[in-house]
Each structure stands twice: as structure tokens, then as C-alpha cells.
Amino acid sequence: MREINSQNRRVSVYSRKPMSDINVTPFVDVMLVLLIIFMVTTPLMERGIDVQLPEEKAESVNLEEGFILTIKKDGSVYVQKQMVPMGQLEQNLKDVFAGKKFKEIYIRADKANSYGYVMKVMAAVKNAGISRVGLVTEYIE
């Protein structure tokens, strides 16, 4: 009788085959959960949240070396203290920077201006072929 039991054990031990493939079901479950999390959080990042931007504590720049474009509170644009209509800004900048190898300009915009208007001015600066644009802020101690 013992002999039969020992033979049965041997048979049962040898009849089990090792598992050669990987079970990917838990991996797929985790990936789907991560995908859902990213799908839910991405629109929140795109919409934006009402925040106050940090104040700048960078070292000051010598503005006398570059051209200054000023946007006043009423939306009027000045290039080197000379008023330029918004419609003529791009052509005026092309004329001012014609023949110059290093094209750099600093934009000083009143904080009462809308972000969209400042971006419109920056688009005109870019279309004029000016490669470097700096935004001037007040130094906070």
C-alpha cells in the first residue's frame, strides 16, 4: 500500500508542468487605472487655475543697450519713446532693425494691459524678425 502511495506522489509531482507564460492581467489593470487617472487630470491642467504669478527677483538689465518697446495703460505702443500705431508696429520694427545682426528688444508693459494685447504686440515683434525678446518687470526686494 505504501508503494502505491509513493508512486502516486511521484506521478502527481511529475505531472505538474511549470508555468512558462507571464500573467499580464494585473499589468493591464494597473495601466488602465493610470490611463483613467491621466485622462481625468489632464483637462484640469489645461483649463488653468486662477493664480498670482510670482514676482521677479532677477538681476537688473541695462536697458540703454537695447531697444525698448513700451505699452502704456491706454494700449498705445512706443518704440524708443516714439509712438507707433499698432497697425504699423511690425513694419516700423523691420525698418528699425534692418541690417542689424543682433536683434533684441525689451518690452515694458503696464500691468493694467490685458495678457492678450501684450501677446498681440509680441506676435508683431516676432513677425518683424526679432529673435530675442525680454519682458521688463519691477525689481522686488
C-alpha positions as protocol buffer text, in pm:
chain_id: "A"
residue {
  index: 1
  type: MET
  ca { x: 0 y: 0 z: 0 }
}
residue {
  index: 2
  type: ARG
  ca { x: 282 y: 238 z: 75 }
}
residue {
  index: 3
  type: GLU
  ca { x: 430 y: 161 z: -255 }
}
residue {
  index: 4
  type: ILE
  ca { x: 117 y: 277 z: -434 }
}
residue {
  index: 5
  type: ASN
  ca { x: 104 y: 598 z: -234 }
}
residue {
  index: 6
  type: SER
  ca { x: 465 y: 678 z: -307 }
}
residue {
  index: 7
  type: GLN
  ca { x: 407 y: 606 z: -673 }
}
residue {
  index: 8
  type: ASN
  ca { x: 102 y: 830 z: -673 }
}
residue {
  index: 9
  type: ARG
  ca { x: 306 y: 1112 z: -526 }
}
residue {
  index: 10
  type: ARG
  ca { x: 570 y: 1069 z: -785 }
}
residue {
  index: 11
  type: VAL
  ca { x: 314 y: 1071 z: -1056 }
}
residue {
  index: 12
  type: SER
  ca { x: 149 y: 1385 z: -918 }
}
residue {
  index: 13
  type: VAL
  ca { x: 483 y: 1566 z: -881 }
}
residue {
  index: 14
  type: TYR
  ca { x: 593 y: 1483 z: -1231 }
}
residue {
  index: 15
  type: SER
  ca { x: 256 y: 1550 z: -1391 }
}
residue {
  index: 16
  type: ARG
  ca { x: 267 y: 1923 z: -1296 }
}
residue {
  index: 17
  type: LYS
  ca { x: 414 y: 2134 z: -1574 }
}
residue {
  index: 18
  type: PRO
  ca { x: 595 y: 2458 z: -1498 }
}
residue {
  index: 19
  type: MET
  ca { x: 409 y: 2776 z: -1599 }
}
residue {
  index: 20
  type: SER
  ca { x: 605 y: 2935 z: -1883 }
}
residue {
  index: 21
  type: ASP
  ca { x: 388 y: 3240 z: -1974 }
}
residue {
  index: 22
  type: ILE
  ca { x: 350 y: 3560 z: -1774 }
}
residue {
  index: 23
  type: ASN
  ca { x: 9 y: 3660 z: -1647 }
}
residue {
  index: 24
  type: VAL
  ca { x: -40 y: 4013 z: -1787 }
}
residue {
  index: 25
  type: THR
  ca { x: -388 y: 4071 z: -1646 }
}
residue {
  index: 26
  type: PRO
  ca { x: -266 y: 4260 z: -1333 }
}
residue {
  index: 27
  type: PHE
  ca { x: -34 y: 4470 z: -1551 }
}
residue {
  index: 28
  type: VAL
  ca { x: -322 y: 4563 z: -1784 }
}
residue {
  index: 29
  type: ASP
  ca { x: -541 y: 4651 z: -1484 }
}
residue {
  index: 30
  type: VAL
  ca { x: -278 y: 4887 z: -1343 }
}
residue {
  index: 31
  type: MET
  ca { x: -222 y: 5051 z: -1684 }
}
residue {
  index: 32
  type: LEU
  ca { x: -595 y: 5109 z: -1730 }
}
residue {
  index: 33
  type: VAL
  ca { x: -620 y: 5272 z: -1387 }
}
residue {
  index: 34
  type: LEU
  ca { x: -325 y: 5500 z: -1470 }
}
residue {
  index: 35
  type: LEU
  ca { x: -479 y: 5587 z: -1806 }
}
residue {
  index: 36
  type: ILE
  ca { x: -806 y: 5684 z: -1640 }
}
residue {
  index: 37
  type: ILE
  ca { x: -623 y: 5898 z: -1382 }
}
residue {
  index: 38
  type: PHE
  ca { x: -433 y: 6085 z: -1655 }
}
residue {
  index: 39
  type: MET
  ca { x: -749 y: 6131 z: -1861 }
}
residue {
  index: 40
  type: VAL
  ca { x: -925 y: 6288 z: -1562 }
}
residue {
  index: 41
  type: THR
  ca { x: -640 y: 6516 z: -1450 }
}
residue {
  index: 42
  type: THR
  ca { x: -519 y: 6644 z: -1790 }
}
residue {
  index: 43
  type: PRO
  ca { x: -822 y: 6869 z: -1861 }
}
residue {
  index: 44
  type: LEU
  ca { x: -780 y: 7027 z: -1518 }
}
residue {
  index: 45
  type: MET
  ca { x: -424 y: 7131 z: -1602 }
}
residue {
  index: 46
  type: GLU
  ca { x: -527 y: 7276 z: -1940 }
}
residue {
  index: 47
  type: ARG
  ca { x: -810 y: 7490 z: -1807 }
}
residue {
  index: 48
  type: GLY
  ca { x: -584 y: 7656 z: -1558 }
}
residue {
  index: 49
  type: ILE
  ca { x: -646 y: 7780 z: -1211 }
}
residue {
  index: 50
  type: ASP
  ca { x: -665 y: 8141 z: -1100 }
}
residue {
  index: 51
  type: VAL
  ca { x: -317 y: 8206 z: -959 }
}
residue {
  index: 52
  type: GLN
  ca { x: -98 y: 8500 z: -874 }
}
residue {
  index: 53
  type: LEU
  ca { x: 226 y: 8487 z: -1067 }
}
residue {
  index: 54
  type: PRO
  ca { x: 549 y: 8519 z: -867 }
}
residue {
  index: 55
  type: GLU
  ca { x: 734 y: 8847 z: -854 }
}
residue {
  index: 56
  type: GLU
  ca { x: 1074 y: 8863 z: -1017 }
}
residue {
  index: 57
  type: LYS
  ca { x: 1395 y: 8900 z: -817 }
}
residue {
  index: 58
  type: ALA
  ca { x: 1637 y: 8864 z: -1107 }
}
residue {
  index: 59
  type: GLU
  ca { x: 1928 y: 9098 z: -1155 }
}
residue {
  index: 60
  type: SER
  ca { x: 1855 y: 9416 z: -1348 }
}
residue {
  index: 61
  type: VAL
  ca { x: 1937 y: 9457 z: -1715 }
}
residue {
  index: 62
  type: ASN
  ca { x: 2096 y: 9766 z: -1866 }
}
residue {
  index: 63
  type: LEU
  ca { x: 1811 y: 9888 z: -2086 }
}
residue {
  index: 64
  type: GLU
  ca { x: 2024 y: 10154 z: -2253 }
}
residue {
  index: 65
  type: GLU
  ca { x: 2198 y: 9884 z: -2460 }
}
residue {
  index: 66
  type: GLY
  ca { x: 1881 y: 9752 z: -2626 }
}
residue {
  index: 67
  type: PHE
  ca { x: 1566 y: 9880 z: -2787 }
}
residue {
  index: 68
  type: ILE
  ca { x: 1270 y: 9940 z: -2558 }
}
residue {
  index: 69
  type: LEU
  ca { x: 911 y: 9888 z: -2664 }
}
residue {
  index: 70
  type: THR
  ca { x: 666 y: 10037 z: -2415 }
}
residue {
  index: 71
  type: ILE
  ca { x: 294 y: 9958 z: -2392 }
}
residue {
  index: 72
  type: LYS
  ca { x: 110 y: 10221 z: -2190 }
}
residue {
  index: 73
  type: LYS
  ca { x: -206 y: 10169 z: -1987 }
}
residue {
  index: 74
  type: ASP
  ca { x: -427 y: 10300 z: -2269 }
}
residue {
  index: 75
  type: GLY
  ca { x: -274 y: 10049 z: -2514 }
}
residue {
  index: 76
  type: SER
  ca { x: -55 y: 10293 z: -2704 }
}
residue {
  index: 77
  type: VAL
  ca { x: 277 y: 10147 z: -2820 }
}
residue {
  index: 78
  type: TYR
  ca { x: 608 y: 10334 z: -2815 }
}
residue {
  index: 79
  type: VAL
  ca { x: 935 y: 10225 z: -2975 }
}
residue {
  index: 80
  type: GLN
  ca { x: 1229 y: 10415 z: -2825 }
}
residue {
  index: 81
  type: LYS
  ca { x: 993 y: 10682 z: -2682 }
}
residue {
  index: 82
  type: GLN
  ca { x: 825 y: 10738 z: -3020 }
}
residue {
  index: 83
  type: MET
  ca { x: 457 y: 10646 z: -3056 }
}
residue {
  index: 84
  type: VAL
  ca { x: 382 y: 10386 z: -3324 }
}
residue {
  index: 85
  type: PRO
  ca { x: 28 y: 10286 z: -3428 }
}
residue {
  index: 86
  type: MET
  ca { x: -39 y: 9916 z: -3368 }
}
residue {
  index: 87
  type: GLY
  ca { x: -106 y: 9858 z: -3739 }
}
residue {
  index: 88
  type: GLN
  ca { x: 238 y: 9993 z: -3833 }
}
residue {
  index: 89
  type: LEU
  ca { x: 434 y: 9831 z: -3550 }
}
residue {
  index: 90
  type: GLU
  ca { x: 563 y: 9532 z: -3745 }
}
residue {
  index: 91
  type: GLN
  ca { x: 686 y: 9741 z: -4040 }
}
residue {
  index: 92
  type: ASN
  ca { x: 837 y: 10002 z: -3806 }
}
residue {
  index: 93
  type: LEU
  ca { x: 1033 y: 9732 z: -3622 }
}
residue {
  index: 94
  type: LYS
  ca { x: 1153 y: 9583 z: -3952 }
}
residue {
  index: 95
  type: ASP
  ca { x: 1280 y: 9927 z: -4054 }
}
residue {
  index: 96
  type: VAL
  ca { x: 1448 y: 9991 z: -3717 }
}
residue {
  index: 97
  type: PHE
  ca { x: 1625 y: 9653 z: -3713 }
}
residue {
  index: 98
  type: ALA
  ca { x: 1711 y: 9641 z: -4085 }
}
residue {
  index: 99
  type: GLY
  ca { x: 2074 y: 9543 z: -4133 }
}
residue {
  index: 100
  type: LYS
  ca { x: 2133 y: 9460 z: -3767 }
}
residue {
  index: 101
  type: LYS
  ca { x: 2278 y: 9119 z: -3695 }
}
residue {
  index: 102
  type: PHE
  ca { x: 2177 y: 9101 z: -3327 }
}
residue {
  index: 103
  type: LYS
  ca { x: 1806 y: 9173 z: -3291 }
}
residue {
  index: 104
  type: GLU
  ca { x: 1696 y: 9220 z: -2932 }
}
residue {
  index: 105
  type: ILE
  ca { x: 1412 y: 9421 z: -2779 }
}
residue {
  index: 106
  type: TYR
  ca { x: 1277 y: 9474 z: -2428 }
}
residue {
  index: 107
  type: ILE
  ca { x: 903 y: 9509 z: -2375 }
}
residue {
  index: 108
  type: ARG
  ca { x: 780 y: 9725 z: -2088 }
}
residue {
  index: 109
  type: ALA
  ca { x: 404 y: 9680 z: -2049 }
}
residue {
  index: 110
  type: ASP
  ca { x: 183 y: 9846 z: -1792 }
}
residue {
  index: 111
  type: LYS
  ca { x: 30 y: 9581 z: -1566 }
}
residue {
  index: 112
  type: ALA
  ca { x: -319 y: 9713 z: -1646 }
}
residue {
  index: 113
  type: ASN
  ca { x: -286 y: 9582 z: -2005 }
}
residue {
  index: 114
  type: SER
  ca { x: -454 y: 9255 z: -2088 }
}
residue {
  index: 115
  type: TYR
  ca { x: -242 y: 8948 z: -2148 }
}
residue {
  index: 116
  type: GLY
  ca { x: -398 y: 8911 z: -2493 }
}
residue {
  index: 117
  type: TYR
  ca { x: -294 y: 9261 z: -2600 }
}
residue {
  index: 118
  type: VAL
  ca { x: 65 y: 9208 z: -2486 }
}
residue {
  index: 119
  type: MET
  ca { x: 69 y: 8879 z: -2679 }
}
residue {
  index: 120
  type: LYS
  ca { x: -57 y: 9061 z: -2989 }
}
residue {
  index: 121
  type: VAL
  ca { x: 234 y: 9307 z: -2959 }
}
residue {
  index: 122
  type: MET
  ca { x: 477 y: 9016 z: -2908 }
}
residue {
  index: 123
  type: ALA
  ca { x: 340 y: 8850 z: -3223 }
}
residue {
  index: 124
  type: ALA
  ca { x: 414 y: 9168 z: -3420 }
}
residue {
  index: 125
  type: VAL
  ca { x: 766 y: 9170 z: -3274 }
}
residue {
  index: 126
  type: LYS
  ca { x: 819 y: 8808 z: -3377 }
}
residue {
  index: 127
  type: ASN
  ca { x: 679 y: 8870 z: -3727 }
}
residue {
  index: 128
  type: ALA
  ca { x: 926 y: 9158 z: -3762 }
}
residue {
  index: 129
  type: GLY
  ca { x: 1207 y: 8903 z: -3731 }
}
residue {
  index: 130
  type: ILE
  ca { x: 1331 y: 8998 z: -3386 }
}
residue {
  index: 131
  type: SER
  ca { x: 1489 y: 8689 z: -3236 }
}
residue {
  index: 132
  type: ARG
  ca { x: 1528 y: 8791 z: -2871 }
}
residue {
  index: 133
  type: VAL
  ca { x: 1252 y: 8945 z: -2661 }
}
residue {
  index: 134
  type: GLY
  ca { x: 1279 y: 9040 z: -2296 }
}
residue {
  index: 135
  type: LEU
  ca { x: 999 y: 9141 z: -2062 }
}
residue {
  index: 136
  type: VAL
  ca { x: 1083 y: 9417 z: -1816 }
}
residue {
  index: 137
  type: THR
  ca { x: 942 y: 9391 z: -1462 }
}
residue {
  index: 138
  type: GLU
  ca { x: 990 y: 9588 z: -1144 }
}
residue {
  index: 139
  type: TYR
  ca { x: 1257 y: 9457 z: -912 }
}
residue {
  index: 140
  type: ILE
  ca { x: 1114 y: 9330 z: -583 }
}
residue {
  index: 141
  type: GLU
  ca { x: 1346 y: 9334 z: -282 }
}
